[in-house]
XYZ file of C-alpha atoms in Angstrom:
382
model
C -109.180 61.072 29.007
C -108.353 63.268 32.008
C -110.803 65.932 30.940
C -113.480 63.279 30.486
C -112.973 62.132 34.097
C -113.243 65.742 35.304
C -116.557 66.131 33.534
C -117.890 62.919 35.114
C -116.855 64.066 38.581
C -118.377 67.502 37.952
C -121.687 66.037 36.777
C -121.770 63.648 39.739
C -121.233 66.570 42.118
C -124.129 68.477 40.552
C -126.390 65.450 40.965
C -125.444 65.138 44.636
C -126.100 68.828 45.149
C -129.567 68.583 43.601
C -130.428 65.485 45.627
C -129.305 67.247 48.798
C -131.470 70.286 48.033
C -134.432 68.042 47.240
C -134.100 66.101 50.502
C -133.755 69.339 52.455
C -136.958 70.680 50.890
C -138.786 67.434 51.729
C -137.657 67.662 55.347
C -138.723 71.311 55.629
C -142.131 70.581 54.077
C -142.625 67.613 56.408
C -141.741 69.732 59.436
C -144.197 72.483 58.546
C -146.950 69.974 57.836
C -146.220 68.290 61.177
C -146.554 71.604 62.998
C -149.675 72.758 61.175
C -151.501 69.583 62.209
C -150.733 70.385 65.856
C -148.508 67.359 66.464
C -145.466 69.379 67.441
C -147.334 71.441 70.004
C -144.577 71.558 72.562
C -144.990 75.224 73.514
C -147.216 75.825 76.599
C -150.681 77.217 75.916
C -153.089 79.195 78.062
C -154.859 76.633 80.206
C -158.351 78.019 79.968
C -159.527 80.854 77.811
C -162.032 83.478 78.970
C -165.594 82.387 78.327
C -167.056 83.752 75.155
C -170.463 85.194 74.529
C -171.468 82.066 72.633
C -171.525 79.909 75.747
C -167.911 79.642 76.853
C -167.015 76.148 75.770
C -163.634 75.062 77.015
C -162.125 74.443 73.626
C -163.276 73.891 70.101
C -162.372 70.200 70.042
C -164.530 69.414 73.087
C -167.443 71.452 71.782
C -167.277 69.862 68.333
C -167.457 66.415 69.893
C -170.482 67.432 71.947
C -172.238 68.933 68.938
C -171.822 65.684 67.029
C -172.838 63.352 69.849
C -175.743 65.381 71.206
C -177.217 66.560 67.911
C -180.845 65.362 67.764
C -181.819 62.922 65.005
C -182.977 64.450 61.709
C -186.636 65.463 61.660
C -189.246 63.238 60.090
C -190.636 63.855 56.651
C -193.045 66.847 56.813
C -195.993 64.610 56.064
C -195.047 62.251 58.860
C -194.645 65.174 61.265
C -198.121 66.457 60.475
C -199.561 63.015 61.198
C -197.580 62.811 64.426
C -198.924 66.169 65.607
C -202.452 64.987 64.952
C -201.885 61.908 67.114
C -200.029 63.785 69.904
C -201.773 67.112 70.093
C -201.424 67.397 73.893
C -199.719 70.521 75.290
C -196.849 68.453 76.709
C -196.216 66.870 73.323
C -196.151 70.300 71.693
C -193.784 71.544 74.377
C -191.367 68.627 73.990
C -191.425 69.027 70.220
C -190.683 72.752 70.530
C -187.744 72.093 72.855
C -186.311 69.453 70.516
C -186.561 71.820 67.552
C -184.840 74.566 69.553
C -182.039 72.216 70.617
C -181.518 71.073 67.042
C -181.277 74.673 65.822
C -178.777 75.526 68.562
C -176.565 72.536 67.803
C -176.691 73.170 64.056
C -175.750 76.817 64.584
C -172.910 75.715 66.818
C -171.679 73.275 64.170
C -171.601 76.044 61.552
C -169.509 78.193 63.887
C -167.043 75.368 64.415
C -166.385 74.925 60.707
C -164.935 78.437 60.615
C -162.747 77.939 63.690
C -159.235 76.617 64.132
C -159.074 73.685 66.591
C -157.021 74.342 69.699
C -155.272 71.455 71.375
C -155.927 71.173 75.116
C -154.092 68.391 76.885
C -153.969 69.924 80.365
C -155.918 68.281 83.166
C -158.226 65.295 82.939
C -161.894 64.707 82.187
C -163.763 63.784 85.346
C -167.327 62.984 86.301
C -169.123 65.969 87.878
C -168.574 66.806 91.546
C -171.704 68.968 91.532
C -174.787 69.196 89.313
C -177.515 71.809 88.923
C -180.477 69.412 88.733
C -183.373 71.886 88.441
C -185.714 73.506 87.918
C -186.680 74.528 84.425
C -187.346 78.285 84.087
C -186.057 78.805 87.613
C -182.761 80.506 86.776
C -180.431 77.574 86.138
C -178.764 79.132 83.080
C -178.022 82.348 84.972
C -176.570 80.393 87.891
C -174.314 78.339 85.637
C -173.029 81.391 83.766
C -172.350 83.222 87.035
C -170.498 80.190 88.420
C -168.261 79.957 85.389
C -166.617 83.218 86.410
C -164.939 81.305 89.220
C -161.456 80.042 88.281
C -161.993 76.784 90.197
C -165.210 75.841 88.372
C -165.166 74.047 85.040
C -168.659 73.512 83.630
C -170.087 71.873 80.536
C -172.022 74.566 78.638
C -174.877 72.554 77.098
C -177.365 70.308 78.898
C -176.110 66.719 78.510
C -179.383 65.078 79.690
C -177.411 61.974 80.637
C -179.497 60.808 83.589
C -182.837 61.268 81.815
C -182.318 60.739 78.070
C -178.897 59.268 77.279
C -178.209 57.003 80.243
C -177.792 53.990 77.979
C -174.665 55.593 76.462
C -172.718 54.888 79.628
C -170.563 56.794 82.086
C -167.543 56.984 79.771
C -169.612 58.840 77.182
C -170.784 61.174 79.950
C -167.249 61.679 81.268
C -165.935 62.531 77.812
C -168.444 65.383 77.538
C -166.955 67.106 80.561
C -164.248 69.781 80.335
C -160.731 69.000 81.481
C -159.967 70.004 85.060
C -156.862 70.393 87.188
C -156.508 69.228 90.783
C -158.656 71.365 93.045
C -161.116 72.396 90.331
C -164.788 71.392 90.343
C -166.463 69.736 87.357
C -170.112 70.743 86.883
C -173.054 70.441 84.542
C -176.705 71.490 84.603
C -179.807 69.718 83.325
C -183.022 71.089 84.906
C -185.163 68.115 83.915
C -183.241 65.808 86.280
C -185.235 67.136 89.254
C -188.558 65.904 87.835
C -187.263 62.646 86.318
C -188.191 59.662 88.490
C -185.162 57.542 87.531
C -182.576 60.318 87.846
C -181.844 60.080 91.606
C -181.031 56.358 91.597
C -178.957 56.673 88.437
C -177.006 59.621 89.788
C -176.416 57.856 93.099
C -175.081 54.855 91.191
C -172.452 57.193 89.774
C -171.681 58.956 93.068
C -173.958 59.300 96.101
C -171.753 62.142 97.386
C -172.455 64.453 94.436
C -173.496 67.956 95.491
C -176.899 68.920 94.112
C -178.153 72.445 93.421
C -181.841 73.207 92.861
C -182.881 76.674 91.685
C -186.515 77.223 92.636
C -188.921 80.021 91.819
C -192.530 80.884 92.645
C -194.286 77.935 90.936
C -197.061 80.149 89.543
C -194.597 82.549 87.894
C -192.503 79.596 86.784
C -195.519 77.951 85.089
C -196.353 81.157 83.208
C -192.716 81.504 82.107
C -192.708 77.873 80.972
C -195.882 78.447 78.947
C -194.425 81.653 77.442
C -191.355 79.792 76.216
C -193.480 77.133 74.529
C -195.831 79.749 73.060
C -192.967 81.463 71.216
C -192.302 78.187 69.377
C -195.956 77.216 68.933
C -198.089 80.361 68.457
C -201.192 78.198 68.032
C -200.939 76.806 71.563
C -204.206 76.932 73.547
C -204.567 79.603 76.218
C -202.786 79.236 79.539
C -206.003 78.925 81.509
C -207.404 76.195 79.254
C -204.249 74.142 79.858
C -203.829 74.878 83.554
C -207.431 74.167 84.484
C -209.537 71.139 83.650
C -212.785 71.847 81.808
C -211.548 75.295 80.814
C -212.022 77.794 83.657
C -214.526 75.832 85.744
C -212.597 72.681 86.669
C -209.749 72.034 89.117
C -206.078 72.654 88.378
C -204.668 70.096 85.946
C -201.530 68.788 87.681
C -200.801 66.457 84.758
C -199.737 69.408 82.585
C -195.952 69.599 82.827
C -195.914 73.374 83.389
C -197.969 72.797 86.551
C -196.409 69.481 87.571
C -192.827 70.817 87.672
C -193.858 73.298 90.400
C -194.753 70.501 92.846
C -191.295 70.820 94.388
C -192.095 68.862 97.548
C -193.150 65.778 95.594
C -190.017 65.789 93.460
C -187.761 66.372 96.463
C -189.295 63.371 98.245
C -188.063 61.201 95.388
C -184.511 62.582 95.678
C -184.368 62.246 99.465
C -184.703 58.487 99.079
C -181.142 58.457 97.708
C -179.431 61.642 98.946
C -179.418 63.278 102.395
C -180.711 66.838 102.688
C -177.163 68.047 103.436
C -176.217 67.274 99.815
C -178.719 69.850 98.503
C -178.545 73.598 98.108
C -181.804 75.364 97.265
C -181.195 78.634 95.444
C -183.931 81.253 95.229
C -184.567 82.277 91.636
C -186.027 85.557 92.888
C -182.964 86.402 95.004
C -180.691 85.388 92.139
C -182.235 88.409 90.364
C -182.526 90.845 93.270
C -179.250 89.936 95.016
C -177.066 87.825 92.702
C -173.890 88.352 94.736
C -175.614 87.236 97.948
C -176.970 84.035 96.416
C -173.659 83.325 94.702
C -171.958 83.658 98.072
C -174.145 80.831 99.398
C -173.416 78.726 96.319
C -169.650 79.210 96.639
C -169.787 78.256 100.326
C -171.808 75.137 99.533
C -169.271 74.050 96.910
C -166.345 74.712 99.239
C -165.003 77.501 97.036
C -163.312 80.734 97.966
C -165.744 83.658 97.587
C -164.480 85.128 94.322
C -167.798 86.108 92.696
C -169.092 89.315 94.296
C -170.990 92.563 93.639
C -168.229 93.828 91.394
C -169.176 91.235 88.756
C -172.812 92.305 88.251
C -174.970 95.147 87.021
C -178.741 95.216 86.628
C -180.078 95.371 83.071
C -183.267 97.439 83.221
C -184.413 96.317 79.767
C -184.164 92.597 80.440
C -185.106 92.855 84.093
C -182.291 90.721 85.477
C -178.595 91.053 86.329
C -175.857 90.762 83.735
C -172.129 90.225 84.056
C -169.949 93.293 83.759
C -167.463 93.475 80.908
C -164.827 90.809 81.548
C -161.172 91.549 80.944
C -160.346 91.287 77.254
C -163.976 91.604 76.148
C -165.538 94.516 74.290
C -168.939 94.449 75.989
C -170.822 93.123 79.037
C -172.368 89.651 78.942
C -176.089 89.111 79.347
C -178.121 85.980 78.817
C -179.630 85.454 75.376
C -182.682 87.039 73.789
C -184.816 84.102 74.953
C -184.383 85.291 78.556
C -186.606 88.032 79.936
C -189.504 87.532 77.531
C -192.679 89.506 78.352
C -195.344 87.202 79.774
C -198.871 87.085 78.336
C -201.734 88.520 80.355
C -203.315 85.798 82.494
C -206.683 86.421 84.225
C -206.108 87.203 87.895
C -208.669 84.612 89.023
C -206.702 81.883 87.203
C -203.464 82.939 88.895
C -205.208 82.986 92.275
C -206.529 79.470 91.788
C -203.000 78.318 91.025
C -201.671 80.036 94.157
C -204.330 78.290 96.247
C -203.444 74.987 94.603
C -199.703 75.336 95.243
C -199.962 76.674 98.823
C -199.925 73.314 100.674
C -197.141 72.004 98.441
C -195.109 75.168 99.042
C -195.538 74.873 102.805
C -194.408 71.267 102.682
C -191.392 72.257 100.599
C -190.456 74.999 103.080
C -190.478 72.410 105.873
C -188.458 69.871 103.900
C -185.825 72.334 102.678
C -185.653 74.403 105.868
C -186.178 77.613 103.888
C -189.199 79.894 103.538
C -189.129 81.336 100.016
C -192.066 83.669 100.666
C -194.225 82.695 97.727
C -197.484 82.904 99.705
């Protein structure tokens, strides 16, 4: 009877031991699972990583959200697209279609990259509406300016073009705010969308958000800018008509066609008049696209002063790339190679008849002079 009781106690002890081991294993498994999902992230992380060559998004979570929300709708059925092209065969329609296709490819490529990445939690700082915006102009040097600015430790910039004030305004300010990177006190939140400058509704919408926003406009010789604009579209639509047939009405005999977007964007004075109805001239900085190439440190000094930043970006950050024909950023700390803008920058321009270019210069001259007076700067395009 005594031995039987010993065996019962022994068996009961073994059961308790097994239960204890089982519970311990469950707790350990739960802990590891908790950590792997990022919920026990109590250790401090690096606030902001060095920008990468793929565009320098602030963290993978933010970029993934942007890729999902900004991804263009799926293309129409091929048959439908062919019909659409027949109905909208204007150069502007072809240009818009080319840009949309390019954006879709970029977002899809970005999404593929994200699937192979490990999300990094970033809970430092807060998402704020932009203090400053690069509002234009297309093919003026806005991408270069943004990438140069992102060297500065007090600038936090959204890498893609959100197009909030021209395309997605109906999504609301909270949607716009959530796109922005997190910032700490004293840091500036920025974004760039070059089409804002030529969008009629953009000034009033932006002023509704904040009439004290600082506005940066990168301008370039409008004739060179128009040719660069055409070159970009031509790479996506090789069947595009010649530059001169689009720039001039009735082929080479008529006047300049200011309804073509590549020409219309260069009417800087007209677009600025629209903005000055809502913002004083003191809220604008006009950056020379030409000087951004020939003297990037000098122009960046002006930009840093305008934004109220310490002059951190200087000559030591740049070198001139002879192949591309514009400055690149020297190798940043922790990187294996220098950073230049993508292959789409620095494309060779097609040969345009000199008489066509001269007619464009004559056309733009009065608008340029008016713009010099309005901005208080002579850009020397004439």
